[in-house]
Short mmCIF file of C-alpha atoms in Angstrom, two decimals:
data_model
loop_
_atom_site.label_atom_id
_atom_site.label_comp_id
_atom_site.label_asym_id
_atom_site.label_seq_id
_atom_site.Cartn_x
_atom_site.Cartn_y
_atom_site.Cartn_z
CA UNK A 1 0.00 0.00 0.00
CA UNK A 2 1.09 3.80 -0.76
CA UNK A 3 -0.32 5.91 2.34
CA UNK A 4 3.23 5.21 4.36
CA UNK A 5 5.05 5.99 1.04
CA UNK A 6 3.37 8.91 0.07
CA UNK A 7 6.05 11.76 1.61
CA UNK A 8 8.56 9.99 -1.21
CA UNK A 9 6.34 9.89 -3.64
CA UNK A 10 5.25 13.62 -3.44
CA UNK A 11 8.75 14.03 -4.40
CA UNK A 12 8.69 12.36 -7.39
CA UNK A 13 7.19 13.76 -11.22
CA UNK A 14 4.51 11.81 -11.78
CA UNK A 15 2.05 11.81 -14.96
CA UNK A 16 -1.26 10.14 -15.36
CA UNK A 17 -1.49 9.57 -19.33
CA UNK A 18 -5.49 9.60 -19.38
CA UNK A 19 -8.00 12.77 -19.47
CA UNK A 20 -10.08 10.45 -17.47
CA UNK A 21 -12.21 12.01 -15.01
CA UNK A 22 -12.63 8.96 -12.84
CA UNK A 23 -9.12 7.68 -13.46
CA UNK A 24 -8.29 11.36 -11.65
CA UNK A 25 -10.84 11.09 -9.13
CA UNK A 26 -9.56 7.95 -7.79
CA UNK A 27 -5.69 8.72 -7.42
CA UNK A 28 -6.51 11.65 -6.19
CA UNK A 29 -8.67 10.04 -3.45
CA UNK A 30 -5.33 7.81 -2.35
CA UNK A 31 -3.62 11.31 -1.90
CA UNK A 32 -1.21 10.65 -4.99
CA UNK A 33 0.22 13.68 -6.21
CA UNK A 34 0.58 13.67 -10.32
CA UNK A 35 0.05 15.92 -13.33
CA UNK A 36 -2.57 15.04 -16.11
CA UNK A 37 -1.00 14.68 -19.94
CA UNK A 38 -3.91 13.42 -21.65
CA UNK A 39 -1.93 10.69 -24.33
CA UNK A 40 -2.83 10.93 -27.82
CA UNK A 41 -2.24 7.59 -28.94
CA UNK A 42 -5.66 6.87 -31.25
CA UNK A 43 -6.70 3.58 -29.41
CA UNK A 44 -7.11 2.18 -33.59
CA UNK A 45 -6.05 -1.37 -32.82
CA UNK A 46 -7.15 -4.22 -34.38
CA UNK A 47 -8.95 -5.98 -32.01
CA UNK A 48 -9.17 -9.46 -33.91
CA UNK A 49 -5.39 -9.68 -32.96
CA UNK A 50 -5.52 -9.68 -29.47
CA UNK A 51 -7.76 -11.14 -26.09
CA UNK A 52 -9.62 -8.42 -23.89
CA UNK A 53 -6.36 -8.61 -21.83
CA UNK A 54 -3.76 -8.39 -24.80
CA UNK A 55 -5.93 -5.45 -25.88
CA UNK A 56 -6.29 -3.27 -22.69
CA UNK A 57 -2.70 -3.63 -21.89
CA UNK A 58 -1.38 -3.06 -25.28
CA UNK A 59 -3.09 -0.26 -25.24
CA UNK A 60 -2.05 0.81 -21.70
CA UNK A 61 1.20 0.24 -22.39
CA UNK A 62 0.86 2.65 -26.05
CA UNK A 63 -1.16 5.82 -24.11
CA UNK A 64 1.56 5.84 -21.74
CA UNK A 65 4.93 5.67 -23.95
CA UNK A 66 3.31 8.31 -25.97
CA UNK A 67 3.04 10.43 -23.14
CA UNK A 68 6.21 9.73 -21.95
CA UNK A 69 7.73 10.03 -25.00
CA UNK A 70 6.82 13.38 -26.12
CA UNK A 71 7.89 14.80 -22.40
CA UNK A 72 11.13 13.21 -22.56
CA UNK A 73 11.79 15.18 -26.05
CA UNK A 74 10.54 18.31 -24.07
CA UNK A 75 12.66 17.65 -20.97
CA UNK A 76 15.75 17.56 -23.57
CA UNK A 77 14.92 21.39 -24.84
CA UNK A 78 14.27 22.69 -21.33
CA UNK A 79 16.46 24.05 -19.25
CA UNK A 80 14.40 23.16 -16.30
CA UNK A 81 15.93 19.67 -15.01
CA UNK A 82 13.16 19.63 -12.57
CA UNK A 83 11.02 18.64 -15.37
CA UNK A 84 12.32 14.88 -15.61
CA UNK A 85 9.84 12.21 -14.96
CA UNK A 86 10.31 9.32 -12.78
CA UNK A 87 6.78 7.81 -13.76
CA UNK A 88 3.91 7.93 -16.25
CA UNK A 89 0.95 5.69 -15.39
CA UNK A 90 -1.16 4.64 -18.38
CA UNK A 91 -4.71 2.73 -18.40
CA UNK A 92 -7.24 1.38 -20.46
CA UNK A 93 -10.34 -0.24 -19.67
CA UNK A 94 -13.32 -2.10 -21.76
CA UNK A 95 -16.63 -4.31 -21.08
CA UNK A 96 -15.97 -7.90 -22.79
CA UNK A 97 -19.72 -9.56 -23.37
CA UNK A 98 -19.17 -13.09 -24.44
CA UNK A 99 -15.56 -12.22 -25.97
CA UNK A 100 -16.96 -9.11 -27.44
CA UNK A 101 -14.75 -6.17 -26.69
CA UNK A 102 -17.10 -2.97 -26.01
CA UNK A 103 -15.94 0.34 -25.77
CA UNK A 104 -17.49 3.47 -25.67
CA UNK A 105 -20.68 3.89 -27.49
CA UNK A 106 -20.65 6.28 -30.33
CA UNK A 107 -24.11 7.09 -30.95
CA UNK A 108 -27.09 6.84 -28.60
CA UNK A 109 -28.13 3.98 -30.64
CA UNK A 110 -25.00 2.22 -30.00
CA UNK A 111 -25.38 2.62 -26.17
CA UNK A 112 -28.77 1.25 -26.20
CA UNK A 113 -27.49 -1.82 -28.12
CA UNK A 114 -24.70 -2.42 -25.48
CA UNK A 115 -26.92 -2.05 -22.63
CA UNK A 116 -29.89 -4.50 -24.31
CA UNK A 117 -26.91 -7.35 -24.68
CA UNK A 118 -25.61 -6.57 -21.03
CA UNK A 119 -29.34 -6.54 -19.79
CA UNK A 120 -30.12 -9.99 -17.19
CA UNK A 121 -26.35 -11.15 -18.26
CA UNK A 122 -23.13 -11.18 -16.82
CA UNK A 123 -20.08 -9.06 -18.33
CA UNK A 124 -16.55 -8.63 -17.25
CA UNK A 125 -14.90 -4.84 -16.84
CA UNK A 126 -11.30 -5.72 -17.94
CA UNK A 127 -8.21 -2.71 -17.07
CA UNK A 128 -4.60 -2.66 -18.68
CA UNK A 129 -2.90 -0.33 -16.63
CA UNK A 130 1.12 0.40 -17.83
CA UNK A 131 3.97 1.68 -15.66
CA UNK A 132 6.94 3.72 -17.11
CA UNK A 133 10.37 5.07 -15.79
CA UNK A 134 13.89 6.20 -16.54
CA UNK A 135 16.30 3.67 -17.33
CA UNK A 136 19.46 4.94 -16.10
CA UNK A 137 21.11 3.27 -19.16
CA UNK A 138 19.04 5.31 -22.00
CA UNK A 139 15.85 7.52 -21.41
CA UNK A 140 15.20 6.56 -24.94
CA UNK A 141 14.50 2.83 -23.87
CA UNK A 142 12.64 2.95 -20.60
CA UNK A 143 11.30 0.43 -17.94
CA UNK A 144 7.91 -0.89 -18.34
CA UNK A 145 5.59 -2.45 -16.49
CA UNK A 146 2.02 -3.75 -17.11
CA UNK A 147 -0.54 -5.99 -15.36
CA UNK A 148 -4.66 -6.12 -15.66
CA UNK A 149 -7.90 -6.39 -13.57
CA UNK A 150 -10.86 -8.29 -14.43
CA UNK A 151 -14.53 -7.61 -12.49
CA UNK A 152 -17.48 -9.83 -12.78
CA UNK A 153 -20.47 -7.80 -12.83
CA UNK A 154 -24.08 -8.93 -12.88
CA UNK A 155 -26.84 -7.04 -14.71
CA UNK A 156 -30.35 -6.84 -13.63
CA UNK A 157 -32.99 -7.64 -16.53
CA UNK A 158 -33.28 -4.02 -18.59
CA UNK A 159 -36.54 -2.86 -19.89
CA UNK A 160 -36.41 -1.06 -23.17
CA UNK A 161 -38.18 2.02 -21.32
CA UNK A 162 -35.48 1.74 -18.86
CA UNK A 163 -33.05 1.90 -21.41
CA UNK A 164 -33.80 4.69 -23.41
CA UNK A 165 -34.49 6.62 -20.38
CA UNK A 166 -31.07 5.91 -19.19
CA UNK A 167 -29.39 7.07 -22.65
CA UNK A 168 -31.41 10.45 -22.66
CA UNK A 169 -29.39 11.25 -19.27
CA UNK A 170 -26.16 10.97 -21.76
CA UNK A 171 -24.60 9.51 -18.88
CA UNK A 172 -23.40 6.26 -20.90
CA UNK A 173 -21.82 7.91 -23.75
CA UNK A 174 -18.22 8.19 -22.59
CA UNK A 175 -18.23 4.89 -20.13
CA UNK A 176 -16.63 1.95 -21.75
CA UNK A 177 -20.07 -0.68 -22.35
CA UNK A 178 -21.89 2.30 -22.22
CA UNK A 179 -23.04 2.39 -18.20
CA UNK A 180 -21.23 4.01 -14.89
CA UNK A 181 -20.85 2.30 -12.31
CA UNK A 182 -20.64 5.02 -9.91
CA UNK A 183 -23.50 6.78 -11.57
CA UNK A 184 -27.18 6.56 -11.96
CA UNK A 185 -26.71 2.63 -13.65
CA UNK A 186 -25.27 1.67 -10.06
CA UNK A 187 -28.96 0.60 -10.06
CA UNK A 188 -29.00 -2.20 -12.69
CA UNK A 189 -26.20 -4.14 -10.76
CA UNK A 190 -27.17 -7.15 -8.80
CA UNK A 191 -23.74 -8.22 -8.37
CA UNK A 192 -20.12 -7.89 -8.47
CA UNK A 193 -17.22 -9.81 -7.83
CA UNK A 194 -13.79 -8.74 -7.76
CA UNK A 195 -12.63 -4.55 -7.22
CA UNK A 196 -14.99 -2.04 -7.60
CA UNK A 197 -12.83 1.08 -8.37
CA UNK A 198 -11.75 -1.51 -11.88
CA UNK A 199 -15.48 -1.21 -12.54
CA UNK A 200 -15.25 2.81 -12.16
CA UNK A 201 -12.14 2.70 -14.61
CA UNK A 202 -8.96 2.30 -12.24
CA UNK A 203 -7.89 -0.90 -10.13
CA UNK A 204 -6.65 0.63 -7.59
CA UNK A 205 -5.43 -2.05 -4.83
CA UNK A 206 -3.37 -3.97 -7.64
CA UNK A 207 -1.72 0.15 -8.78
CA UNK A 208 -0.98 0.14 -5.17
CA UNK A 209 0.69 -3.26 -4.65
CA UNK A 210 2.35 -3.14 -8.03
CA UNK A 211 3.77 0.78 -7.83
CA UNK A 212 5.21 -0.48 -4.84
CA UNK A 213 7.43 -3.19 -6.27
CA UNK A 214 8.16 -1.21 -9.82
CA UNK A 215 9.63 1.41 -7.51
CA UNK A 216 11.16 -0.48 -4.69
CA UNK A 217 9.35 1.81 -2.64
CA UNK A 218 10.15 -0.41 0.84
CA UNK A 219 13.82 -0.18 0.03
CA UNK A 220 13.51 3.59 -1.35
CA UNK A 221 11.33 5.11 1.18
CA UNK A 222 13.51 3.15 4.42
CA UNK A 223 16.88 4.72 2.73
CA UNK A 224 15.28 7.77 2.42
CA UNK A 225 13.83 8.06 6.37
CA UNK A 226 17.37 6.53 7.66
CA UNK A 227 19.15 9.36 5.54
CA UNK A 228 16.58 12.23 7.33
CA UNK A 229 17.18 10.44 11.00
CA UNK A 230 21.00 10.86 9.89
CA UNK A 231 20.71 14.56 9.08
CA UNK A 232 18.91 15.66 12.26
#
């Protein structure tokens, strides 16, 4: 877990890669301190070549080294050294419906097709989430991590009323499957197994335990309160 670490880690440059609003929300409930540098990596993949998991991570993993990318150039022009990043955090996350990958709906229609398939069915919420830093060696060839969630969630039966009155509230029309957890759908769910914040866009327990061991935060954060005690 991060809330002992966090006095290191406010030292540290850290970007989200995502203009998500819930992605935000939730780091910023843990007390992480980051900047936001929405990526703008097109998410055009071919999804016949890869599994829900290939294809969240992949795509993780491609949001985040364009972001991380495009500061390092900047950090090379600036005179600001501050300006180096030690980690860019990237994420991706998608409704799979009997191997179908769904994203966000693009039309109204196409949210009320999504939510008539997920309607008395289960679906899973699947996350890619990438880590990237430094390597001392070559900034141009940096250390990557990535890892994924899966959530079983269990939809209520949908009536077409309740559907289109759902849609008109535009609330499904930038939520992967085309529903918020968090939000006014909350009521369709009859069950869930497995982390809730994945639902909501960000698996946050697994960020936690896996931050931790990308940045060998035991060893990093003990050096760092041993060198304080030393200085006093």
């Amino acid at each position: 877990m991060l809330l002992d670490k966090l006095r290191f880690l406010h030292q540290l440059r850290i970007i989200l890669a995502s203009g998500s609003p819930r992605r935000k929300e939730i780091l910023e409930t843990i007390k992480l301190k980051f900047e936001v540098i929405p990526s703008t990596f097109p998410e055009n993949l071919d999804k016949s070549k890869y599994t829900p998991i290939q294809y969240v991570i992949e795509n993780a993993r491609l949001k985040a080294l364009d972001v991380y990318k495009g500061e390092v150039s900047k950090w090379k022009l600036s005179s600001d050294k501050k300006a180096k990043i030690d980690l860019v955090i990237g994420c991706d996350t998608v409704v799979v419906f009997r191997d179908q990958i769904l994203e966000k709906p693009k039309t109204q229609k196409e949210a009320k097709q999504m939510l008539s398939q997920l309607s008395g069915s289960t679906h899973y919420v699947t996350s890619g989430v990438a880590l990237i830093r430094p390597n001392d060696d070559s900034l141009e060839h940096p250390i990557v991590e990535t890892f994924s969630q899966q959530t079983q969630v269990v939809f209520a039966p949908l009536t077409t009323q309740l559907i289109d009155a759902y849609v008109e509230t535009m609330e499904p029309m930038d939520k992967a499957g085309g529903y918020g957890m968090q939000g006014i759908a909350s009521q369709f769910v009859t069950k869930i197994d497995g982390c809730y914040f994945n639902v909501v866009g960000f698996p946050v327990q697994l960020f936690c335990e896996k931050l931790t061991t990308f940045l060998n935060l035991d060893d990093n954060v003990s050096d760092k309160e041993k060198e304080q005690k030393e200085n006093i």
